[in-house]
Amino acid sequence: MNMILNPAPSAPPTSMPNGTTRPQVRIVIVGHVDHGKSTLVGRLLHETGSLPEGKLEMLQAVSARRGMAFEWSFLLDALQTERDQGITIDTTQIRFRTNSRDIVLIDAPGHAEFLRNMITGASQADGAVLIIDALEGVRDQTRRHGYLLHLLGVKQVAVVVNKMDRVDFSAERFKAISDEFSAHLQVLGVTPTAVIPISARDGDGVAARTDRIGWYAGPTVVEALDRLEPARPLEALALRLPVQAIYKFDDRRIVAGRIESGSLSAGDEIVIMPAGKIARIKTVESWPETPIAGRQGAGRSVGITLDRELFVERGDTIAHTATGPRETRRLRARIFWLHDKELAKGDQILLRCGPKESRATVVAIEKAVDPGELASVENKAIGLNHVGEIDISLSNPIATDPYTENPRTGRLVIEVAGRIAGGGLVLSVDAGQRAVPVDIVPVESALRPDERSARYRHNGAVVWLTGLPAAGKSTLAKALERRLFTNGGSPILLDGDTLRAGLNGDLGFSAADRSENIRRLAEVATHLARNGHIAIVAAVSPAREDRAAARRIADTLFREIHIATPAEVCEGRDPKGHYKKARAGALASFTGIGNDYQRPEAAELTIDTSSRTVADATDEIERMLQQSGVLFDEVADLAANI
Ligand code: GTP
Ligand code: MG
């Protein structure tokens, strides 16, 4: 069957990154030595009509002349030789087509190399074919590969039971292997997309269900590949532009880098991480000078200019303000260790995430596992070729994403003495957490969050009220506090002015002090929110950057409410008389910002207190908290209990 000759009736109409309308899927073929990987690949190339004209016949003739039995793996060897001699144009990656997919087979030369490539992001598979010899059955390496696919986050795995001709195409033998290995994958949380009986050598089950496997009703290998889902295109993910260099042309500063994911264009509002500075893209430059129009997507190398002078340096990451990465000094990662000397708790390492690097300390080692044995070996150290989950504390903040959100930026590499010693995936990012020395272990609450929320009928949250002085923040904050408390909740008011009298008493009104003031408010509020309380913060917090920093600290717990009372109304109220005047004066003289409140652009709620009652405004906040999952919905609860 020649798959190319069948036009794809179900091909999606949208254009794909590979320039066609066919989704591209990258796969890797793994399995125990000699179980038939190369044979299957040779077969697949043949069955899908992907071989150069005459190649197969030529190899068969050569084999016959030398008195050797023809092997399908010769095809790969031949392509490999041509590649080594630089003859073929592009065989670094073997490509073939099924009905509706362009398949790219990722070269997996050897075990260690494959892992190294996968974990350092040099290659990345959307799916995998795992091959098992029907006679030999599941072997160590089969299990190990299954486990590694799970570790690497490859969810789509087609299992192929090969060499069925050696077991007389026995349905029982097939079922036994299929059951054994499916159970193994199940434990790892992987459900095979298909388990297929084949003879790669003879062609059964590869592109056709032959009589010899007449008892089998599932998909062929080609059909299974045709059903693989491509990864979300990188362009559809959030913008990540790691800064590689800054060039000066005339008076322009051009920030250059390669777009790892997402897209950008002139006019976009961006944030530069980890500093958190905000700017707009003025122009997008193509090399070396002319500005280019339109959106530029993942994979493009671009230079951009910004609408204001900001300090940007190599290693920073540029993102859109609404979907920025999380700056962190703490992260959890799943790593594969490639170094002779084992990795132990307390070890000093160098951590690289994209272009950014930081010295780091291993705070804890959990689940160290030998992927061959699949047994937890210990949790003090990770040995050579073992896998583990570790907690890392960084000496400099790094902007990164969990691997599940962005497979491109959610990877890390660990170096020891200038050499790659391991690599892995970012599992979670503890936004805003400071680095802690190894001997300080944060003490957790005796109560679980769900115990508290069951009593309070709400989850923890940071409700951040920002707005001009005298806009009505404190009034509303107090009304909300009373309302939540009356309903049995646990609200706590953190008024900016109150905290300035104590915790923040050492801070003035310089830009740095204002940022620190907001940071402390956000840290305290987040701690309370993590413990199930609703922290209501009432603070002018005029700088958008500072509020963005607070949001990063509180992360998903953050709800911003803009008290958008017109300036004239605020002036008229002036409830704090001389105090406010003095403070406004101080703000203006130190920073010029007293007159320059930066309005939020994406607050969860905006309220103008000049046109409504306090009760009314409180209602509205309550509704927002309910809709955004903070307050439990009493009506829905009632309904569920009837
Ligand atoms: P490594 O690359 O060394 O790990 O091996 P591999 O998994 O690529 O195996 P390869 O394709 O080289 O096949 C190993 C041997 O198994 C060869 O002699 C093949 O001819 C034989 N073989 C592969 N598929 C089949 C099959 O379906 N039936 C039989 N009887 N032999 C097969
Ligand atoms: Mg091989």
XYZ file of C-alpha atoms and ligand atoms in Angstrom:
675
model
C 0.000 0.000 0.000
C 1.390 3.341 -0.945
C 0.168 5.874 1.547
C 1.312 8.911 -0.375
C -0.949 7.996 -3.250
C -3.980 8.278 -1.015
C -4.921 11.923 -0.754
C -6.017 12.791 2.761
C -9.744 13.410 2.858
C -9.705 14.474 6.493
C -6.731 16.827 6.316
C -7.476 19.921 8.390
C -7.835 23.093 6.335
C -5.530 25.255 8.412
C -1.923 25.699 7.474
C 0.596 23.887 9.640
C 4.105 24.981 10.635
C 5.615 22.592 8.115
C 4.094 24.699 5.369
C 1.458 22.140 4.401
C -2.023 21.409 5.638
C -0.813 18.149 7.173
C 0.036 18.062 10.843
C 3.583 17.042 11.555
C 4.174 14.453 14.254
C 7.602 13.631 15.604
C 8.071 10.094 16.813
C 10.793 7.987 18.246
C 11.117 4.202 17.951
C 12.493 2.457 21.002
C 12.882 -1.069 22.297
C 15.328 -3.739 23.387
C 18.373 -4.501 21.224
C 17.522 -6.615 18.171
C 13.785 -6.544 18.745
C 13.453 -5.069 15.253
C 13.517 -1.278 15.345
C 15.578 -0.827 12.194
C 13.592 -3.491 10.386
C 10.322 -1.759 11.202
C 11.644 1.596 10.037
C 12.835 0.092 6.750
C 9.445 -1.523 6.281
C 7.585 1.673 7.097
C 9.607 3.618 4.545
C 8.801 1.002 1.946
C 5.123 0.609 2.778
C 4.525 4.349 2.747
C 6.298 4.781 -0.573
C 8.968 6.982 0.927
C 12.037 5.304 -0.521
C 14.012 6.752 -3.385
C 13.212 5.031 -6.677
C 15.089 1.762 -7.181
C 16.779 1.803 -3.789
C 15.075 -1.326 -2.494
C 15.731 -3.307 -5.685
C 19.327 -2.238 -5.690
C 19.901 -3.396 -2.115
C 18.114 -6.676 -2.756
C 20.334 -7.265 -5.788
C 23.480 -6.448 -3.820
C 22.458 -8.850 -1.038
C 21.740 -11.605 -3.547
C 25.064 -11.085 -5.294
C 26.899 -11.415 -1.985
C 24.835 -14.445 -1.036
C 23.332 -12.683 1.971
C 19.720 -12.725 3.053
C 18.224 -9.293 2.511
C 17.626 -7.329 5.710
C 15.274 -4.361 5.892
C 17.723 -2.678 8.214
C 20.163 -2.440 5.246
C 17.957 0.365 4.017
C 18.737 2.445 7.055
C 22.396 1.548 6.840
C 22.403 2.644 3.203
C 20.711 5.930 4.024
C 23.115 6.359 6.916
C 26.121 5.831 4.653
C 24.827 8.358 2.173
C 24.275 10.770 4.995
C 27.815 10.270 6.237
C 29.097 10.926 2.736
C 26.874 13.963 2.456
C 25.111 12.639 -0.635
C 21.456 12.725 0.320
C 19.957 16.116 0.900
C 18.122 15.613 4.149
C 18.218 12.351 5.949
C 19.247 13.680 9.328
C 15.657 13.007 10.148
C 13.811 10.232 8.392
C 10.459 11.392 7.072
C 7.461 9.562 5.735
C 3.769 10.159 5.326
C 0.633 8.436 6.449
C -2.840 9.371 5.204
C -3.061 12.570 7.182
C 0.244 13.018 8.976
C 3.798 13.942 8.112
C 5.885 11.721 10.346
C 9.377 12.731 11.347
C 11.345 9.926 12.885
C 13.756 11.258 15.441
C 17.101 9.617 15.287
C 17.760 7.691 18.452
C 21.280 6.436 17.888
C 21.888 5.127 21.353
C 20.299 4.932 24.716
C 22.336 7.634 26.453
C 22.406 9.898 23.431
C 18.659 9.658 23.018
C 18.088 10.635 26.620
C 20.576 13.416 26.450
C 18.886 14.808 23.362
C 15.429 14.436 24.782
C 16.126 16.018 28.123
C 18.209 18.863 26.814
C 15.551 19.624 24.226
C 17.774 18.892 21.236
C 14.965 16.703 20.003
C 11.480 16.225 21.213
C 8.986 13.530 20.406
C 5.200 13.886 20.270
C 4.772 10.126 20.316
C 6.657 6.866 20.435
C 6.589 3.364 19.055
C 7.841 0.793 21.536
C 8.814 -2.521 20.015
C 8.828 -5.930 21.748
C 10.070 -9.236 20.311
C 7.154 -11.717 20.500
C 9.453 -14.624 21.299
C 11.711 -12.912 23.804
C 8.930 -10.916 25.413
C 9.317 -7.920 27.685
C 12.954 -7.307 28.589
C 14.720 -4.958 30.973
C 15.354 -2.382 28.347
C 11.743 -2.548 27.183
C 10.648 -1.634 30.680
C 13.302 1.013 30.986
C 12.298 2.649 27.730
C 8.649 2.620 28.768
C 9.592 4.324 31.978
C 11.773 6.889 30.265
C 9.000 7.821 27.844
C 6.807 8.442 30.856
C 9.512 10.512 32.517
C 9.982 12.558 29.393
C 6.298 13.266 29.241
C 5.667 11.342 26.000
C 2.046 10.337 26.436
C 1.237 8.691 23.117
C 2.875 5.310 22.933
C 2.008 2.667 20.358
C 3.243 -0.758 21.465
C 4.284 -3.113 18.679
C 4.727 -6.855 19.284
C 7.154 -7.812 16.521
C 8.387 -11.090 15.031
C 4.941 -12.681 15.354
C 6.153 -15.101 12.670
C 8.472 -16.613 15.301
C 5.512 -17.523 17.521
C 3.257 -18.798 14.730
C 1.157 -15.668 14.971
C -0.228 -16.931 18.251
C -3.048 -14.749 19.578
C -2.401 -16.118 23.085
C 1.252 -15.154 23.069
C 0.304 -11.703 21.800
C -2.293 -11.279 24.526
C 0.120 -12.377 27.259
C 2.738 -9.807 26.211
C 0.139 -7.150 25.608
C -1.380 -7.657 29.079
C 1.964 -7.722 30.827
C 3.262 -4.563 29.231
C -0.005 -2.634 29.350
C -0.152 -3.292 33.098
C 3.394 -1.983 33.381
C 2.533 1.188 31.469
C -0.644 1.626 33.482
C 1.389 1.927 36.672
C 3.268 4.762 34.997
C 0.050 6.499 34.025
C 0.521 5.774 30.325
C -2.223 4.106 28.292
C -0.917 2.691 25.007
C -2.706 4.196 22.017
C -2.581 0.720 20.431
C -0.945 -2.685 20.892
C -0.239 -4.176 17.475
C 0.929 -7.667 16.455
C 3.314 -7.461 13.486
C 6.037 -9.121 11.555
C 8.254 -6.253 10.473
C 10.256 -8.615 8.294
C 7.267 -9.949 6.372
C 5.018 -6.894 6.561
C 2.058 -8.262 8.551
C 0.384 -5.540 10.593
C 2.664 -2.768 9.331
C 0.383 -1.312 6.677
C -2.093 -4.179 6.273
C -3.937 -6.689 8.448
C -2.908 -9.924 6.752
C -4.669 -13.280 7.116
C -1.976 -14.503 9.457
C -3.112 -11.943 12.031
C -6.751 -12.324 11.018
C -7.734 -12.545 14.708
C -6.537 -8.981 15.256
C -9.033 -6.171 14.654
C -7.066 -3.110 15.806
C -5.106 -0.567 13.788
C -1.966 -1.311 11.760
C 1.251 0.527 12.624
C 0.626 3.036 9.824
C -2.921 3.617 11.041
C -1.737 4.050 14.620
C 0.808 6.648 13.488
C -1.916 8.349 11.514
C -3.899 8.816 14.722
C -1.132 10.467 16.735
C -1.930 13.977 17.805
C 0.668 16.588 16.969
C 1.901 18.714 19.853
C 0.311 22.130 20.175
C 2.210 24.275 17.713
C 4.840 26.345 19.502
C 3.322 29.448 18.014
C 0.108 28.804 19.946
C 1.926 28.924 23.281
C 2.780 32.028 25.301
C 5.531 34.277 23.937
C 9.029 33.447 25.145
C 11.933 35.352 23.657
C 15.208 34.682 25.462
C 17.545 37.622 24.967
C 20.746 36.549 23.247
C 22.365 39.918 22.659
C 21.844 43.666 22.687
C 23.206 45.653 19.762
C 23.592 49.395 19.441
C 22.907 50.997 16.066
C 23.048 54.807 16.045
C 20.940 55.678 19.038
C 18.809 52.552 18.826
C 19.249 49.558 21.049
C 18.192 46.347 19.409
C 17.350 43.388 21.584
C 18.019 40.202 19.664
C 17.013 36.608 20.190
C 15.140 33.648 18.810
C 11.417 33.320 19.530
C 11.114 29.988 21.361
C 7.340 30.026 21.519
C 4.397 32.299 20.761
C 4.605 35.331 18.523
C 5.146 39.082 18.709
C 4.638 42.249 16.727
C 5.185 45.979 17.075
C 2.820 47.524 19.616
C 2.711 44.485 21.939
C 3.086 45.196 25.636
C 5.862 43.050 27.007
C 7.498 42.294 30.320
C 11.207 41.661 30.706
C 11.876 38.882 33.166
C 13.178 38.415 35.748
C 13.287 42.194 36.429
C 9.566 42.517 35.650
C 9.999 45.765 33.697
C 7.245 46.611 31.259
C 7.521 48.242 27.831
C 6.001 48.194 24.376
C 7.646 46.844 21.267
C 8.364 49.801 19.013
C 9.698 47.989 15.980
C 10.590 44.500 14.936
C 13.778 44.568 12.909
C 14.944 42.073 10.409
C 18.638 41.710 10.117
C 20.328 44.135 10.056
C 18.039 47.114 9.753
C 14.685 47.350 8.013
C 11.656 47.182 10.302
C 9.320 44.326 9.401
C 5.559 44.303 9.721
C 3.225 41.563 10.897
C 3.506 38.977 13.640
C 6.682 36.954 13.907
C 6.337 33.474 15.341
C 8.258 30.719 17.067
C 11.491 29.762 15.377
C 12.202 33.246 13.983
C 15.270 35.147 15.080
C 14.337 38.768 15.576
C 15.656 42.051 16.838
C 13.244 44.393 18.583
C 13.381 47.966 19.784
C 11.371 49.173 22.769
C 9.421 52.363 23.354
C 11.525 53.289 26.370
C 15.029 52.973 27.720
C 15.272 49.896 29.888
C 18.153 47.862 31.113
C 17.944 44.554 29.293
C 20.646 41.940 29.414
C 21.559 38.658 27.821
C 19.687 35.872 29.563
C 16.532 37.882 30.232
C 13.275 36.521 28.871
C 10.752 38.680 27.060
C 7.077 37.735 27.346
C 3.666 39.328 27.045
C 2.559 40.994 30.274
C -0.535 38.840 30.701
C 1.231 35.537 30.126
C 4.694 36.050 31.548
C 6.782 33.188 32.886
C 7.167 32.781 36.606
C 10.244 34.191 38.191
C 11.531 31.825 40.758
C 14.322 30.948 43.075
C 12.838 27.575 43.867
C 11.764 24.838 41.544
C 11.032 21.158 41.404
C 12.443 19.163 38.549
C 12.565 15.623 37.259
C 16.084 14.935 36.136
C 18.140 12.252 34.496
C 21.635 12.021 35.936
C 24.558 11.398 33.579
C 27.518 12.035 35.848
C 29.746 9.417 37.535
C 29.585 11.211 40.828
C 26.103 10.912 42.246
C 23.982 13.961 42.928
C 23.267 14.420 46.607
C 21.293 16.710 48.826
C 23.242 19.884 49.501
C 25.286 19.665 46.290
C 26.188 22.901 44.538
C 25.355 22.851 40.838
C 25.030 25.214 37.908
C 21.523 25.292 36.500
C 20.831 26.399 32.935
C 17.349 27.259 31.632
C 17.604 28.537 28.071
C 20.212 31.296 28.012
C 19.935 31.963 31.740
C 22.039 30.259 34.329
C 22.352 30.380 38.061
C 24.274 28.703 40.780
C 21.978 26.447 42.729
C 21.737 24.106 45.658
C 19.944 20.770 45.823
C 17.570 21.226 48.753
C 15.947 17.804 48.646
C 16.036 14.604 46.661
C 12.861 12.639 46.271
C 12.068 9.478 44.410
C 15.507 8.535 43.163
C 14.842 5.650 40.820
C 16.807 3.212 38.705
C 14.740 3.235 35.521
C 15.783 -0.355 34.748
C 14.679 -1.779 38.063
C 11.858 0.684 38.538
C 12.461 0.423 42.219
C 13.042 3.415 44.396
C 16.693 3.054 45.209
C 17.030 5.657 47.893
C 16.359 9.284 48.397
C 19.667 10.680 49.419
C 21.388 10.691 46.054
C 20.833 10.081 42.362
C 23.368 7.777 40.745
C 24.655 7.551 37.187
C 21.828 6.893 34.695
C 19.251 7.146 37.436
C 16.280 9.441 37.555
C 14.984 11.539 40.396
C 12.789 14.371 41.416
C 14.616 17.171 43.135
C 13.922 20.455 44.835
C 16.374 23.176 43.813
C 17.136 26.543 45.362
C 18.704 29.139 43.027
C 20.984 31.977 43.972
C 19.610 34.149 41.161
C 16.001 34.257 40.044
C 15.204 32.515 36.783
C 12.101 32.959 34.668
C 10.773 29.589 33.619
C 7.628 27.554 32.986
C 6.497 24.138 34.102
C 7.223 21.642 31.328
C 3.535 20.862 30.873
C 2.838 24.506 30.019
C 5.776 25.069 27.731
C 7.881 22.096 26.643
C 10.362 24.532 25.120
C 11.232 26.611 28.158
C 10.323 24.055 30.831
C 13.597 22.197 30.487
C 16.809 22.554 32.356
C 20.361 21.402 32.162
C 22.632 20.816 35.120
C 26.345 21.388 34.830
C 29.064 20.258 37.148
C 32.603 21.517 36.582
C 31.694 22.922 33.172
C 30.223 19.679 31.831
C 26.637 18.607 31.324
C 25.918 16.306 34.228
C 22.171 15.938 33.916
C 19.051 17.452 32.549
C 15.359 17.350 32.952
C 11.963 18.876 33.069
C 10.648 21.638 35.282
C 7.745 20.099 37.201
C 6.677 23.132 39.174
C 7.809 26.612 39.939
C 7.473 28.111 43.338
C 6.781 31.671 42.246
C 8.261 34.334 44.437
C 9.951 31.972 46.870
C 13.311 33.200 47.985
C 16.307 30.951 48.020
C 16.802 29.346 51.372
C 20.021 27.976 52.786
C 20.011 24.210 52.810
C 19.701 23.870 56.567
C 16.530 25.965 56.691
C 13.527 23.772 56.043
C 10.238 25.657 55.806
C 7.802 24.355 58.408
C 4.426 23.523 57.017
C 1.134 24.142 58.735
C -0.408 21.316 60.738
C -3.625 21.878 58.812
C -4.302 20.994 55.237
C -5.788 23.729 53.027
C -8.945 21.701 52.431
C -9.571 21.396 56.178
C -9.671 25.153 56.427
C -11.701 25.731 53.305
C -14.288 23.226 54.533
C -14.763 25.385 57.607
C -14.515 28.818 55.966
C -16.458 27.898 52.838
C -13.810 29.589 50.729
C -10.319 29.060 49.369
C -7.409 31.281 50.209
C -6.903 34.402 48.089
C -5.108 37.724 47.894
C -7.670 40.413 47.090
C -5.623 43.406 46.062
C -7.382 46.792 46.053
C -5.434 49.412 44.127
C -6.423 52.977 43.313
C -5.723 56.656 43.917
C -5.393 57.934 47.489
C -8.899 58.451 48.945
C -10.512 56.409 46.179
C -12.310 54.312 48.798
C -10.018 51.323 49.061
C -9.944 51.089 52.846
C -13.700 51.680 53.191
C -14.448 48.943 50.711
C -11.797 46.641 52.154
C -13.386 46.936 55.593
C -16.889 46.370 54.231
C -15.667 43.260 52.429
C -13.883 42.034 55.551
C -17.086 42.417 57.589
C -19.180 40.672 54.917
C -16.869 37.668 54.587
C -16.539 37.317 58.344
C -20.326 37.474 58.816
C -20.619 34.596 56.363
C -18.245 32.466 58.417
C -15.121 33.164 56.390
C -11.651 34.166 57.502
C -10.768 37.538 55.971
C -7.751 39.553 57.123
C -7.225 43.201 56.272
C -3.732 44.322 55.311
C -3.947 48.052 54.867
C -0.871 49.590 53.282
C -0.944 52.522 55.688
C -1.290 50.285 58.739
C 1.644 48.117 57.747
C 3.786 51.154 57.089
C 3.487 51.876 60.794
C 5.017 48.542 61.740
C 6.446 45.882 59.456
C 7.267 48.423 56.759
C 8.187 51.260 59.113
C 11.774 51.222 57.882
C 10.737 52.048 54.326
C 10.455 55.470 52.728
C 8.986 56.455 49.384
C 11.877 55.970 47.004
C 11.136 53.721 44.050
C 13.101 50.884 45.637
C 11.365 51.308 49.001
C 7.942 51.407 47.386
C 8.696 48.174 45.540
C 9.918 46.569 48.746
C 6.781 47.777 50.539
C 4.616 46.072 47.947
C 6.761 42.960 47.987
C 6.383 42.546 51.731
C 2.641 43.145 51.527
C 2.418 40.533 48.789
C 4.565 38.012 50.704
C 2.527 38.353 53.912
C -0.766 38.252 52.015
C 0.347 35.185 50.040
C 1.385 33.364 53.190
C -2.058 34.003 54.667
C -3.789 33.000 51.449
C -1.795 29.772 51.194
C -3.135 28.989 54.634
C -6.718 29.441 53.556
C -7.413 33.034 54.596
C -8.624 35.798 52.332
C -6.027 38.541 52.617
C -7.546 41.871 51.641
C -4.798 44.301 50.699
C -5.676 47.979 50.408
C -2.727 49.913 49.005
C -2.364 52.691 46.433
C 0.327 50.616 44.703
C 0.631 53.107 41.845
C 3.304 51.297 39.807
C 2.092 48.623 37.422
C 5.423 46.852 37.696
C 5.105 46.512 41.464
C 1.599 45.107 41.147
C 2.820 42.691 38.490
C 5.500 41.562 40.950
C 2.822 41.053 43.627
C 0.791 38.982 41.185
C 3.804 36.820 40.466
C 4.301 36.215 44.171
C 0.669 35.291 44.851
C 0.316 33.685 41.421
C -3.092 32.025 40.983
C -4.270 33.318 44.366
C -4.188 36.937 43.129
C -7.370 38.951 42.428
C -6.775 42.571 41.500
C -9.554 45.132 42.006
C -9.105 48.590 40.591
C -10.956 51.193 42.632
C -11.334 53.545 39.696
C -12.887 56.547 41.387
C -12.256 59.724 39.347
C -9.403 61.896 40.629
C -11.659 64.939 41.259
C -13.874 62.885 43.543
C -10.850 61.613 45.465
C -9.450 65.127 45.852
C -12.811 66.333 47.149
C -12.997 63.568 49.760
C -9.504 63.918 51.090
C -10.433 62.122 54.284
C -6.946 62.036 55.701
C -6.295 65.759 55.267
C -2.771 66.811 55.959
C -1.443 63.263 56.103
C -2.429 62.461 52.582
C -1.063 65.754 51.364
C 2.254 65.119 53.030
C 2.430 61.639 51.615
C 1.453 62.730 48.136
C 4.119 65.403 48.391
C 6.675 62.838 49.455
C 5.676 60.534 46.632
C 5.879 63.292 44.077
C 9.163 64.686 45.263
C 10.877 61.308 45.564
C 9.524 59.644 42.499
C 7.233 61.946 40.602
C 4.735 59.138 40.790
C 2.209 60.718 43.166
C 0.653 62.358 40.155
C 1.194 59.391 37.972
C -1.002 56.484 38.991
C -0.653 53.686 36.454
C -4.074 52.160 35.919
C -4.321 48.380 35.822
C -5.062 47.016 32.369
C -6.271 43.578 33.277
C -7.714 43.809 36.787
C -10.175 41.064 37.714
C -12.673 43.817 38.640
C -12.997 47.591 38.267
C -15.207 49.587 40.632
C -16.030 53.282 40.617
C -17.122 54.121 44.180
C -18.463 57.566 43.229
C -21.520 56.107 41.538
C -22.587 53.321 43.901
C -23.106 52.389 47.497
C -20.534 50.529 49.522
C -22.924 47.565 49.934
C -23.443 47.434 46.211
C -19.722 47.436 45.502
C -19.186 44.739 48.150
C -21.820 42.582 46.433
C -19.959 42.898 43.205
C -16.634 41.886 44.739
C -18.356 38.917 46.349
C -19.744 37.844 42.981
C -16.324 38.085 41.371
C -14.801 35.994 44.171
C -17.511 33.421 43.690
C -17.112 33.283 39.927
C -13.341 32.994 40.159
C -13.512 30.030 42.523
C -12.577 31.706 45.817
C -15.968 31.692 47.545
C -17.970 28.494 47.450
C -21.251 28.753 45.643
C -23.906 28.172 48.314
C -26.702 27.605 45.812
C -24.749 24.984 43.906
C -23.829 23.354 47.233
C -27.436 23.209 48.287
C -28.455 21.741 44.970
C -25.760 19.087 45.253
C -26.912 18.079 48.719
C -30.592 17.699 47.886
P 19.475 -2.659 17.406
O 19.503 -1.459 16.515
O 20.726 -3.442 17.398
O 18.983 -2.363 18.779
O 18.406 -3.710 16.791
P 17.019 -3.398 16.104
O 15.988 -3.304 17.163
O 17.130 -2.291 15.154
O 16.752 -4.769 15.333
P 16.879 -5.046 13.784
O 15.801 -4.350 13.044
O 18.256 -4.835 13.358
O 16.500 -6.563 13.791
C 17.272 -7.539 14.482
C 17.089 -8.896 13.854
O 15.732 -9.310 13.981
C 17.393 -8.900 12.370
O 18.106 -10.048 12.053
C 16.027 -8.918 11.705
O 16.017 -9.582 10.480
C 15.231 -9.685 12.712
N 13.813 -9.332 12.602
C 13.272 -8.108 12.619
N 11.939 -8.172 12.474
C 11.634 -9.467 12.363
C 10.422 -10.178 12.205
O 9.318 -9.628 12.111
N 10.502 -11.548 12.147
C 11.687 -12.202 12.241
N 11.650 -13.509 12.194
N 12.829 -11.551 12.390
C 12.824 -10.218 12.454
Mg 18.775 -0.922 14.783
